[in-house]
């Protein structure tokens, strides 16, 4: 068996140990004679799997009983509409911070339901920075304040949690959840598509403060109503059972490795090493203001764009996959989520050095 280092932004690399366990349990989950994929979601076995995954996520992330944890479907993108439908309540406007492509998508979708106030934007700076909170024009009467802590495509990450006063803070944590310790109590709602740091695509995890439940607009589709999903333990309809199970295996893997504290230290080391190498080189460059460089997604360019395809071809030959940058940004991007081992960073830097020596 040969496992490549997969630097894809999502669906992303999963821990090898998790996939091995899933393989072992594939045909016969613990003597039931069934795959998890074939189990009724109402069965005792599956309900236990689901509950344990939730418990492990709560332990890992430090989620108190003040919050509901929902395992929904439709990816993070479905939340772009679900959030305003559920949180506007009797208000009409919501604040959004624009720091990149995912912010813009969230803003565009929310604009179909709400008066969106873009309280700050770094678009004029090419999304290479996060606007200082002192210049945000937030509305104290907004239903909520939405931001994107890690812009997966641009590789821009907040190094602070915004202050939102009594306005609930909403975060799209798809590509940064569980990458380090986080004070959940600062947030009204967190959502995260699973395919970066949690598990298979399609599943989206929502962590919502319970007092924010129960104010969905009347026309909200039942399947998008947080209260309905919470009341039914995320089983109003058939949930994404296998993805939920796999997420549970990832949570166990994280716990066994020391949880988010240990992951934070490893992730910082991985990012420092890669950015350190890029900065020391005249051949590779990253445009993001150093303070706001993402620990999870590291875009970089080559001194000469015409070498991009040769770089990618050589990388693939060494089992360094999916380093091509997003089509809207160009260049390269190395996504180095929790499941990317430190060896993968070393292998990437080793290749970058060799390529630079041969081509520069
Ligand atoms: C990947 C990603 C999304 C989109 O997730 P889907 O599950 O494809 O809808 C949204 N926001 C961020 C920050 C992402 O990284």
mmCIF file of C-alpha atoms and ligand atoms in Angstrom:
data_model
loop_
_atom_site.group_PDB
_atom_site.id
_atom_site.type_symbol
_atom_site.label_atom_id
_atom_site.label_comp_id
_atom_site.label_asym_id
_atom_site.label_seq_id
_atom_site.Cartn_x
_atom_site.Cartn_y
_atom_site.Cartn_z
ATOM 1 C CA UNK A 1 0.000 0.000 0.000
ATOM 2 C CA UNK A 2 1.310 3.411 -0.877
ATOM 3 C CA UNK A 3 -0.286 6.521 0.522
ATOM 4 C CA UNK A 4 0.520 9.818 -1.169
ATOM 5 C CA UNK A 5 0.730 13.145 0.590
ATOM 6 C CA UNK A 6 -2.512 14.710 -0.565
ATOM 7 C CA UNK A 7 -2.413 18.512 -0.285
ATOM 8 C CA UNK A 8 -5.957 18.963 -1.646
ATOM 9 C CA UNK A 9 -8.012 21.771 -0.089
ATOM 10 C CA UNK A 10 -11.052 19.510 0.140
ATOM 11 C CA UNK A 11 -12.063 16.778 0.099
ATOM 12 C CA UNK A 12 -8.794 16.479 1.926
ATOM 13 C CA UNK A 13 -6.390 13.932 3.323
ATOM 14 C CA UNK A 14 -7.787 11.751 6.120
ATOM 15 C CA UNK A 15 -5.704 10.015 8.775
ATOM 16 C CA UNK A 16 -4.434 6.683 7.444
ATOM 17 C CA UNK A 17 -5.286 5.004 10.766
ATOM 18 C CA UNK A 18 -8.910 6.146 10.401
ATOM 19 C CA UNK A 19 -9.210 4.718 6.903
ATOM 20 C CA UNK A 20 -7.629 1.473 8.055
ATOM 21 C CA UNK A 21 -10.131 1.173 10.878
ATOM 22 C CA UNK A 22 -12.999 1.932 8.512
ATOM 23 C CA UNK A 23 -11.696 -0.787 6.198
ATOM 24 C CA UNK A 24 -11.507 -3.300 9.030
ATOM 25 C CA UNK A 25 -15.070 -2.480 10.071
ATOM 26 C CA UNK A 26 -16.437 -2.150 6.549
ATOM 27 C CA UNK A 27 -18.183 -5.515 6.141
ATOM 28 C CA UNK A 28 -18.980 -6.328 9.736
ATOM 29 C CA UNK A 29 -19.216 -3.558 12.288
ATOM 30 C CA UNK A 30 -18.298 -5.138 15.617
ATOM 31 C CA UNK A 31 -20.045 -8.434 15.120
ATOM 32 C CA UNK A 32 -23.317 -7.009 13.789
ATOM 33 C CA UNK A 33 -22.773 -8.641 10.395
ATOM 34 C CA UNK A 34 -23.471 -5.290 8.756
ATOM 35 C CA UNK A 35 -21.575 -2.322 7.463
ATOM 36 C CA UNK A 36 -22.354 0.969 9.237
ATOM 37 C CA UNK A 37 -23.548 2.081 5.801
ATOM 38 C CA UNK A 38 -26.308 -0.517 5.919
ATOM 39 C CA UNK A 39 -27.604 0.166 9.415
ATOM 40 C CA UNK A 40 -30.894 1.788 10.220
ATOM 41 C CA UNK A 41 -30.200 5.252 11.604
ATOM 42 C CA UNK A 42 -32.788 4.418 14.291
ATOM 43 C CA UNK A 43 -30.948 1.260 15.374
ATOM 44 C CA UNK A 44 -29.345 1.100 18.778
ATOM 45 C CA UNK A 45 -25.977 0.533 17.146
ATOM 46 C CA UNK A 46 -26.083 3.601 14.947
ATOM 47 C CA UNK A 47 -27.587 5.852 17.603
ATOM 48 C CA UNK A 48 -24.668 4.850 19.849
ATOM 49 C CA UNK A 49 -22.159 5.674 17.112
ATOM 50 C CA UNK A 50 -23.834 9.035 16.539
ATOM 51 C CA UNK A 51 -24.021 9.962 20.217
ATOM 52 C CA UNK A 52 -20.421 8.982 20.828
ATOM 53 C CA UNK A 53 -19.247 11.119 17.912
ATOM 54 C CA UNK A 54 -21.124 14.088 19.339
ATOM 55 C CA UNK A 55 -19.698 13.480 22.797
ATOM 56 C CA UNK A 56 -16.163 13.244 21.446
ATOM 57 C CA UNK A 57 -16.603 16.439 19.446
ATOM 58 C CA UNK A 58 -17.922 18.221 22.535
ATOM 59 C CA UNK A 59 -14.910 16.992 24.555
ATOM 60 C CA UNK A 60 -12.416 17.917 21.881
ATOM 61 C CA UNK A 61 -13.745 21.378 21.126
ATOM 62 C CA UNK A 62 -14.918 22.165 24.650
ATOM 63 C CA UNK A 63 -18.582 22.592 23.721
ATOM 64 C CA UNK A 64 -20.773 23.174 26.784
ATOM 65 C CA UNK A 65 -24.402 22.182 27.304
ATOM 66 C CA UNK A 66 -25.377 25.745 26.384
ATOM 67 C CA UNK A 67 -24.835 24.677 22.782
ATOM 68 C CA UNK A 68 -26.543 22.206 20.480
ATOM 69 C CA UNK A 69 -24.383 20.197 18.091
ATOM 70 C CA UNK A 70 -26.077 19.367 14.787
ATOM 71 C CA UNK A 71 -24.924 16.986 12.051
ATOM 72 C CA UNK A 72 -26.563 18.420 8.945
ATOM 73 C CA UNK A 73 -26.203 17.916 5.190
ATOM 74 C CA UNK A 74 -25.549 20.029 2.138
ATOM 75 C CA UNK A 75 -22.047 21.141 3.042
ATOM 76 C CA UNK A 76 -20.982 24.503 4.337
ATOM 77 C CA UNK A 77 -22.548 26.230 1.332
ATOM 78 C CA UNK A 78 -26.077 25.277 2.426
ATOM 79 C CA UNK A 79 -25.395 27.148 5.664
ATOM 80 C CA UNK A 80 -24.939 30.389 3.722
ATOM 81 C CA UNK A 81 -28.749 30.440 3.406
ATOM 82 C CA UNK A 82 -29.591 28.461 6.533
ATOM 83 C CA UNK A 83 -27.919 30.981 8.831
ATOM 84 C CA UNK A 84 -29.966 34.026 7.771
ATOM 85 C CA UNK A 85 -33.207 32.007 7.571
ATOM 86 C CA UNK A 86 -32.735 30.920 11.176
ATOM 87 C CA UNK A 87 -31.028 33.845 12.842
ATOM 88 C CA UNK A 88 -32.621 36.972 11.434
ATOM 89 C CA UNK A 89 -35.585 36.609 13.754
ATOM 90 C CA UNK A 90 -37.527 39.865 13.731
ATOM 91 C CA UNK A 91 -34.548 41.798 12.391
ATOM 92 C CA UNK A 92 -33.824 42.583 8.777
ATOM 93 C CA UNK A 93 -30.105 43.151 8.659
ATOM 94 C CA UNK A 94 -26.913 41.204 9.309
ATOM 95 C CA UNK A 95 -23.245 42.210 9.327
ATOM 96 C CA UNK A 96 -20.641 40.382 7.224
ATOM 97 C CA UNK A 97 -16.877 40.783 6.974
ATOM 98 C CA UNK A 98 -15.449 40.229 3.497
ATOM 99 C CA UNK A 99 -11.987 38.674 3.478
ATOM 100 C CA UNK A 100 -12.106 36.455 0.412
ATOM 101 C CA UNK A 101 -13.985 34.133 -1.878
ATOM 102 C CA UNK A 102 -15.859 32.190 0.804
ATOM 103 C CA UNK A 103 -16.928 35.416 2.531
ATOM 104 C CA UNK A 104 -18.246 36.681 -0.785
ATOM 105 C CA UNK A 105 -20.245 33.530 -1.387
ATOM 106 C CA UNK A 106 -21.765 33.759 2.082
ATOM 107 C CA UNK A 107 -22.603 37.428 1.481
ATOM 108 C CA UNK A 108 -24.189 36.773 -1.920
ATOM 109 C CA UNK A 109 -26.445 34.038 -0.558
ATOM 110 C CA UNK A 110 -27.412 35.934 2.597
ATOM 111 C CA UNK A 111 -28.339 38.932 0.443
ATOM 112 C CA UNK A 112 -31.287 36.925 -0.861
ATOM 113 C CA UNK A 113 -32.784 36.938 2.643
ATOM 114 C CA UNK A 114 -31.297 39.857 4.531
ATOM 115 C CA UNK A 115 -30.075 43.434 4.196
ATOM 116 C CA UNK A 116 -26.396 42.589 4.305
ATOM 117 C CA UNK A 117 -24.085 45.217 5.704
ATOM 118 C CA UNK A 118 -20.513 44.499 4.654
ATOM 119 C CA UNK A 119 -18.967 46.024 7.743
ATOM 120 C CA UNK A 120 -15.390 45.649 6.516
ATOM 121 C CA UNK A 121 -13.560 44.286 3.499
ATOM 122 C CA UNK A 122 -9.969 43.657 2.495
ATOM 123 C CA UNK A 123 -10.859 43.294 -1.181
ATOM 124 C CA UNK A 124 -8.982 46.504 -2.085
ATOM 125 C CA UNK A 125 -5.852 44.883 -0.637
ATOM 126 C CA UNK A 126 -6.338 41.744 -2.720
ATOM 127 C CA UNK A 127 -7.496 39.886 0.402
ATOM 128 C CA UNK A 128 -3.950 39.759 1.755
ATOM 129 C CA UNK A 129 -4.934 41.123 5.156
ATOM 130 C CA UNK A 130 -7.757 41.245 7.702
ATOM 131 C CA UNK A 131 -9.117 44.752 8.340
ATOM 132 C CA UNK A 132 -8.421 45.910 11.884
ATOM 133 C CA UNK A 133 -11.538 45.729 13.996
ATOM 134 C CA UNK A 134 -11.229 49.445 14.831
ATOM 135 C CA UNK A 135 -12.328 50.271 11.256
ATOM 136 C CA UNK A 136 -15.284 47.872 11.051
ATOM 137 C CA UNK A 137 -18.637 49.612 10.570
ATOM 138 C CA UNK A 138 -20.728 47.120 12.457
ATOM 139 C CA UNK A 139 -24.373 47.722 13.215
ATOM 140 C CA UNK A 140 -25.232 47.233 16.911
ATOM 141 C CA UNK A 141 -28.739 46.236 15.823
ATOM 142 C CA UNK A 142 -27.603 43.525 13.388
ATOM 143 C CA UNK A 143 -29.121 40.052 13.837
ATOM 144 C CA UNK A 144 -25.615 38.582 13.803
ATOM 145 C CA UNK A 145 -22.045 39.199 12.655
ATOM 146 C CA UNK A 146 -20.683 36.663 10.168
ATOM 147 C CA UNK A 147 -17.033 36.118 9.316
ATOM 148 C CA UNK A 148 -14.767 33.488 7.777
ATOM 149 C CA UNK A 149 -11.935 32.745 10.215
ATOM 150 C CA UNK A 150 -9.911 30.928 7.565
ATOM 151 C CA UNK A 151 -10.218 31.761 3.878
ATOM 152 C CA UNK A 152 -9.336 28.400 2.375
ATOM 153 C CA UNK A 153 -8.652 29.710 -1.129
ATOM 154 C CA UNK A 154 -6.632 32.822 -0.313
ATOM 155 C CA UNK A 155 -4.825 31.320 2.679
ATOM 156 C CA UNK A 156 -5.821 34.171 4.988
ATOM 157 C CA UNK A 157 -6.617 33.473 8.631
ATOM 158 C CA UNK A 158 -7.738 35.724 11.482
ATOM 159 C CA UNK A 159 -5.387 35.695 14.462
ATOM 160 C CA UNK A 160 -8.155 37.045 16.719
ATOM 161 C CA UNK A 161 -11.807 36.407 17.515
ATOM 162 C CA UNK A 162 -13.867 39.498 16.692
ATOM 163 C CA UNK A 163 -15.631 41.350 19.520
ATOM 164 C CA UNK A 164 -19.316 41.504 18.702
ATOM 165 C CA UNK A 165 -20.830 42.676 21.973
ATOM 166 C CA UNK A 166 -24.368 41.384 22.313
ATOM 167 C CA UNK A 167 -24.633 40.596 18.592
ATOM 168 C CA UNK A 168 -24.204 36.831 18.039
ATOM 169 C CA UNK A 169 -20.945 35.976 16.307
ATOM 170 C CA UNK A 170 -21.264 33.483 13.439
ATOM 171 C CA UNK A 171 -18.221 31.771 11.922
ATOM 172 C CA UNK A 172 -17.645 29.581 8.871
ATOM 173 C CA UNK A 173 -14.935 27.381 10.349
ATOM 174 C CA UNK A 174 -14.906 24.801 7.544
ATOM 175 C CA UNK A 175 -11.147 24.801 7.074
ATOM 176 C CA UNK A 176 -9.919 25.634 10.579
ATOM 177 C CA UNK A 177 -12.194 23.823 13.044
ATOM 178 C CA UNK A 178 -10.289 21.563 15.492
ATOM 179 C CA UNK A 179 -6.915 22.839 14.249
ATOM 180 C CA UNK A 180 -6.134 24.432 17.649
ATOM 181 C CA UNK A 181 -7.860 25.361 20.920
ATOM 182 C CA UNK A 182 -10.799 27.749 20.573
ATOM 183 C CA UNK A 183 -13.062 29.514 23.080
ATOM 184 C CA UNK A 184 -16.463 28.337 21.820
ATOM 185 C CA UNK A 185 -18.282 30.561 24.321
ATOM 186 C CA UNK A 186 -17.396 33.597 22.209
ATOM 187 C CA UNK A 187 -19.629 32.350 19.395
ATOM 188 C CA UNK A 188 -23.340 32.261 18.727
ATOM 189 C CA UNK A 189 -22.948 29.772 15.896
ATOM 190 C CA UNK A 190 -20.117 27.886 14.204
ATOM 191 C CA UNK A 191 -20.525 25.791 11.091
ATOM 192 C CA UNK A 192 -18.013 23.638 9.273
ATOM 193 C CA UNK A 193 -18.190 21.526 6.156
ATOM 194 C CA UNK A 194 -16.594 18.216 7.108
ATOM 195 C CA UNK A 195 -14.273 17.564 4.189
ATOM 196 C CA UNK A 196 -11.316 19.578 5.486
ATOM 197 C CA UNK A 197 -10.664 18.672 9.109
ATOM 198 C CA UNK A 198 -13.514 16.331 10.043
ATOM 199 C CA UNK A 199 -14.377 13.661 7.475
ATOM 200 C CA UNK A 200 -16.194 13.066 4.192
ATOM 201 C CA UNK A 201 -17.860 15.836 2.198
ATOM 202 C CA UNK A 202 -21.575 16.554 2.360
ATOM 203 C CA UNK A 203 -21.755 16.521 6.138
ATOM 204 C CA UNK A 204 -21.765 19.895 7.875
ATOM 205 C CA UNK A 205 -21.375 20.298 11.622
ATOM 206 C CA UNK A 206 -23.250 23.157 13.296
ATOM 207 C CA UNK A 207 -22.590 24.291 16.866
ATOM 208 C CA UNK A 208 -25.305 26.704 17.945
ATOM 209 C CA UNK A 209 -26.019 28.451 21.246
ATOM 210 C CA UNK A 210 -29.366 27.102 22.359
ATOM 211 C CA UNK A 211 -30.960 30.507 22.927
ATOM 212 C CA UNK A 212 -30.576 31.150 19.175
ATOM 213 C CA UNK A 213 -32.787 28.192 18.272
ATOM 214 C CA UNK A 214 -36.470 28.615 17.544
ATOM 215 C CA UNK A 215 -36.508 31.851 15.581
ATOM 216 C CA UNK A 216 -36.487 30.496 12.014
ATOM 217 C CA UNK A 217 -38.566 32.407 9.495
ATOM 218 C CA UNK A 218 -41.912 30.828 8.717
ATOM 219 C CA UNK A 219 -40.931 29.856 5.168
ATOM 220 C CA UNK A 220 -37.721 28.099 6.262
ATOM 221 C CA UNK A 221 -37.587 24.606 4.765
ATOM 222 C CA UNK A 222 -38.073 22.065 7.557
ATOM 223 C CA UNK A 223 -34.758 20.417 6.766
ATOM 224 C CA UNK A 224 -32.975 23.742 7.294
ATOM 225 C CA UNK A 225 -34.682 24.620 10.561
ATOM 226 C CA UNK A 226 -32.131 24.333 13.362
ATOM 227 C CA UNK A 227 -34.840 23.858 15.976
ATOM 228 C CA UNK A 228 -36.309 20.898 14.091
ATOM 229 C CA UNK A 229 -32.882 19.345 13.595
ATOM 230 C CA UNK A 230 -31.992 19.858 17.262
ATOM 231 C CA UNK A 231 -35.332 18.453 18.489
ATOM 232 C CA UNK A 232 -34.728 15.316 16.422
ATOM 233 C CA UNK A 233 -31.077 14.748 17.357
ATOM 234 C CA UNK A 234 -30.118 15.478 13.725
ATOM 235 C CA UNK A 235 -32.318 12.605 12.596
ATOM 236 C CA UNK A 236 -35.404 14.403 11.290
ATOM 237 C CA UNK A 237 -34.650 12.570 8.058
ATOM 238 C CA UNK A 238 -31.995 9.955 7.299
ATOM 239 C CA UNK A 239 -28.723 11.603 8.227
ATOM 240 C CA UNK A 240 -25.421 11.087 6.395
ATOM 241 C CA UNK A 241 -24.800 8.017 8.533
ATOM 242 C CA UNK A 242 -21.494 6.827 7.126
ATOM 243 C CA UNK A 243 -19.991 10.322 7.116
ATOM 244 C CA UNK A 244 -21.127 10.786 10.704
ATOM 245 C CA UNK A 245 -19.464 7.482 11.671
ATOM 246 C CA UNK A 246 -16.253 8.439 9.898
ATOM 247 C CA UNK A 247 -16.226 11.841 11.591
ATOM 248 C CA UNK A 248 -16.486 9.947 14.872
ATOM 249 C CA UNK A 249 -13.388 7.930 13.984
ATOM 250 C CA UNK A 250 -11.528 11.165 13.214
ATOM 251 C CA UNK A 251 -12.590 12.615 16.591
ATOM 252 C CA UNK A 252 -11.225 9.510 18.357
ATOM 253 C CA UNK A 253 -7.988 9.816 16.375
ATOM 254 C CA UNK A 254 -7.658 13.453 17.441
ATOM 255 C CA UNK A 255 -8.290 12.596 21.084
ATOM 256 C CA UNK A 256 -5.688 9.839 21.014
ATOM 257 C CA UNK A 257 -3.149 12.333 19.690
ATOM 258 C CA UNK A 258 -3.681 14.846 22.472
ATOM 259 C CA UNK A 259 -6.670 16.774 21.159
ATOM 260 C CA UNK A 260 -6.697 20.313 19.835
ATOM 261 C CA UNK A 261 -3.927 21.454 22.182
ATOM 262 C CA UNK A 262 -1.454 19.015 20.644
ATOM 263 C CA UNK A 263 -2.815 19.592 17.132
ATOM 264 C CA UNK A 264 -2.346 23.329 17.575
ATOM 265 C CA UNK A 265 1.315 22.867 18.421
ATOM 266 C CA UNK A 266 1.903 20.486 15.525
ATOM 267 C CA UNK A 267 -0.017 22.690 13.085
ATOM 268 C CA UNK A 268 1.916 25.779 14.117
ATOM 269 C CA UNK A 269 5.185 23.923 13.630
ATOM 270 C CA UNK A 270 4.113 22.656 10.208
ATOM 271 C CA UNK A 271 3.031 26.119 9.023
ATOM 272 C CA UNK A 272 6.108 27.871 10.448
ATOM 273 C CA UNK A 273 8.382 25.432 8.688
ATOM 274 C CA UNK A 274 6.720 25.844 5.296
ATOM 275 C CA UNK A 275 6.374 29.653 5.450
ATOM 276 C CA UNK A 276 9.911 29.867 6.826
ATOM 277 C CA UNK A 277 11.216 28.029 3.811
ATOM 278 C CA UNK A 278 9.126 30.112 1.373
ATOM 279 C CA UNK A 279 10.322 33.371 2.949
ATOM 280 C CA UNK A 280 13.963 32.316 2.903
ATOM 281 C CA UNK A 281 13.734 31.485 -0.788
ATOM 282 C CA UNK A 282 13.908 34.012 -3.642
ATOM 283 C CA UNK A 283 12.117 31.563 -5.883
ATOM 284 C CA UNK A 284 8.871 31.012 -3.931
ATOM 285 C CA UNK A 285 6.592 33.686 -2.472
ATOM 286 C CA UNK A 286 3.429 34.049 -0.385
ATOM 287 C CA UNK A 287 1.573 37.383 -0.536
ATOM 288 C CA UNK A 288 -0.311 37.308 2.789
ATOM 289 C CA UNK A 289 0.551 39.683 5.626
ATOM 290 C CA UNK A 290 2.567 37.370 7.921
ATOM 291 C CA UNK A 291 0.280 37.858 10.920
ATOM 292 C CA UNK A 292 -2.695 36.550 8.972
ATOM 293 C CA UNK A 293 -1.132 33.620 7.205
ATOM 294 C CA UNK A 294 -3.281 30.509 7.365
ATOM 295 C CA UNK A 295 -1.993 27.498 9.275
ATOM 296 C CA UNK A 296 -4.120 25.262 7.104
ATOM 297 C CA UNK A 297 -3.838 26.520 3.520
ATOM 298 C CA UNK A 298 -0.514 27.808 2.233
ATOM 299 C CA UNK A 299 -0.667 29.386 -1.237
ATOM 300 C CA UNK A 300 2.630 30.129 -2.935
ATOM 301 C CA UNK A 301 3.838 31.242 -6.325
ATOM 302 C CA UNK A 302 6.930 30.358 -8.305
ATOM 303 C CA UNK A 303 9.201 33.154 -9.548
ATOM 304 C CA UNK A 304 8.273 32.111 -13.080
ATOM 305 C CA UNK A 305 4.664 31.061 -13.777
ATOM 306 C CA UNK A 306 5.692 29.169 -16.881
ATOM 307 C CA UNK A 307 7.293 26.573 -14.587
ATOM 308 C CA UNK A 308 4.017 25.781 -12.817
ATOM 309 C CA UNK A 309 3.128 22.693 -14.811
ATOM 310 C CA UNK A 310 6.661 21.275 -14.530
ATOM 311 C CA UNK A 311 6.496 21.854 -10.766
ATOM 312 C CA UNK A 312 3.179 20.054 -10.483
ATOM 313 C CA UNK A 313 4.306 17.163 -12.666
ATOM 314 C CA UNK A 314 7.477 16.613 -10.613
ATOM 315 C CA UNK A 315 5.462 16.839 -7.393
ATOM 316 C CA UNK A 316 3.016 14.217 -8.569
ATOM 317 C CA UNK A 317 5.850 11.869 -9.453
ATOM 318 C CA UNK A 318 6.970 12.077 -5.835
ATOM 319 C CA UNK A 319 3.496 11.457 -4.451
ATOM 320 C CA UNK A 320 2.880 15.104 -3.539
ATOM 321 C CA UNK A 321 -0.635 15.548 -4.887
ATOM 322 C CA UNK A 322 -3.077 18.358 -5.588
ATOM 323 C CA UNK A 323 -0.729 21.307 -5.105
ATOM 324 C CA UNK A 324 -2.338 23.350 -7.872
ATOM 325 C CA UNK A 325 -3.761 26.619 -6.555
ATOM 326 C CA UNK A 326 -7.444 27.485 -6.907
ATOM 327 C CA UNK A 327 -8.352 28.473 -10.446
ATOM 328 C CA UNK A 328 -9.187 32.026 -9.351
ATOM 329 C CA UNK A 329 -5.856 32.556 -7.600
ATOM 330 C CA UNK A 330 -3.339 30.553 -9.646
ATOM 331 C CA UNK A 331 0.046 29.393 -8.425
ATOM 332 C CA UNK A 332 0.225 26.614 -5.855
ATOM 333 C CA UNK A 333 -1.573 25.831 -2.612
ATOM 334 C CA UNK A 334 -0.572 23.306 -0.005
ATOM 335 C CA UNK A 335 -3.435 22.447 2.335
ATOM 336 C CA UNK A 336 -1.928 21.040 5.491
ATOM 337 C CA UNK A 337 -4.857 20.082 7.703
ATOM 338 C CA UNK A 338 -4.659 18.027 10.899
ATOM 339 C CA UNK A 339 -4.273 14.767 8.977
ATOM 340 C CA UNK A 340 -1.192 15.963 7.045
ATOM 341 C CA UNK A 341 1.784 14.529 8.919
ATOM 342 C CA UNK A 342 4.900 16.594 9.551
ATOM 343 C CA UNK A 343 6.748 14.220 7.194
ATOM 344 C CA UNK A 344 4.528 15.544 4.404
ATOM 345 C CA UNK A 345 5.811 19.082 5.010
ATOM 346 C CA UNK A 346 9.407 17.834 4.992
ATOM 347 C CA UNK A 347 8.815 15.955 1.744
ATOM 348 C CA UNK A 348 7.247 19.047 0.156
ATOM 349 C CA UNK A 349 10.084 21.357 1.222
ATOM 350 C CA UNK A 350 12.641 18.833 0.048
ATOM 351 C CA UNK A 351 10.993 18.773 -3.371
ATOM 352 C CA UNK A 352 10.686 22.578 -3.512
ATOM 353 C CA UNK A 353 14.422 22.878 -2.771
ATOM 354 C CA UNK A 354 15.357 20.393 -5.455
ATOM 355 C CA UNK A 355 13.084 22.054 -7.999
ATOM 356 C CA UNK A 356 14.487 25.481 -7.205
ATOM 357 C CA UNK A 357 18.084 24.245 -7.593
ATOM 358 C CA UNK A 358 17.311 22.678 -10.946
ATOM 359 C CA UNK A 359 15.216 25.469 -12.414
ATOM 360 C CA UNK A 360 16.077 28.802 -10.815
HETATM 361 C C1 LIG B 1 -14.822 24.335 1.584
HETATM 362 C C2 LIG B 1 -15.433 25.549 2.167
HETATM 363 C C3 LIG B 1 -16.786 25.874 1.960
HETATM 364 C C4 LIG B 1 -17.687 25.060 1.066
HETATM 365 O O1 LIG B 1 -17.954 23.826 1.569
HETATM 366 P P1 LIG B 1 -19.004 22.850 0.830
HETATM 367 O O2 LIG B 1 -19.099 21.728 1.785
HETATM 368 O O3 LIG B 1 -18.411 22.494 -0.498
HETATM 369 O O4 LIG B 1 -20.262 23.593 0.667
HETATM 370 C C5 LIG B 1 -17.285 26.994 2.569
HETATM 371 N N1 LIG B 1 -16.514 27.767 3.346
HETATM 372 C C6 LIG B 1 -15.211 27.501 3.551
HETATM 373 C C7 LIG B 1 -14.406 28.398 4.427
HETATM 374 C C8 LIG B 1 -14.631 26.385 2.972
HETATM 375 O O5 LIG B 1 -13.342 26.108 3.181
#
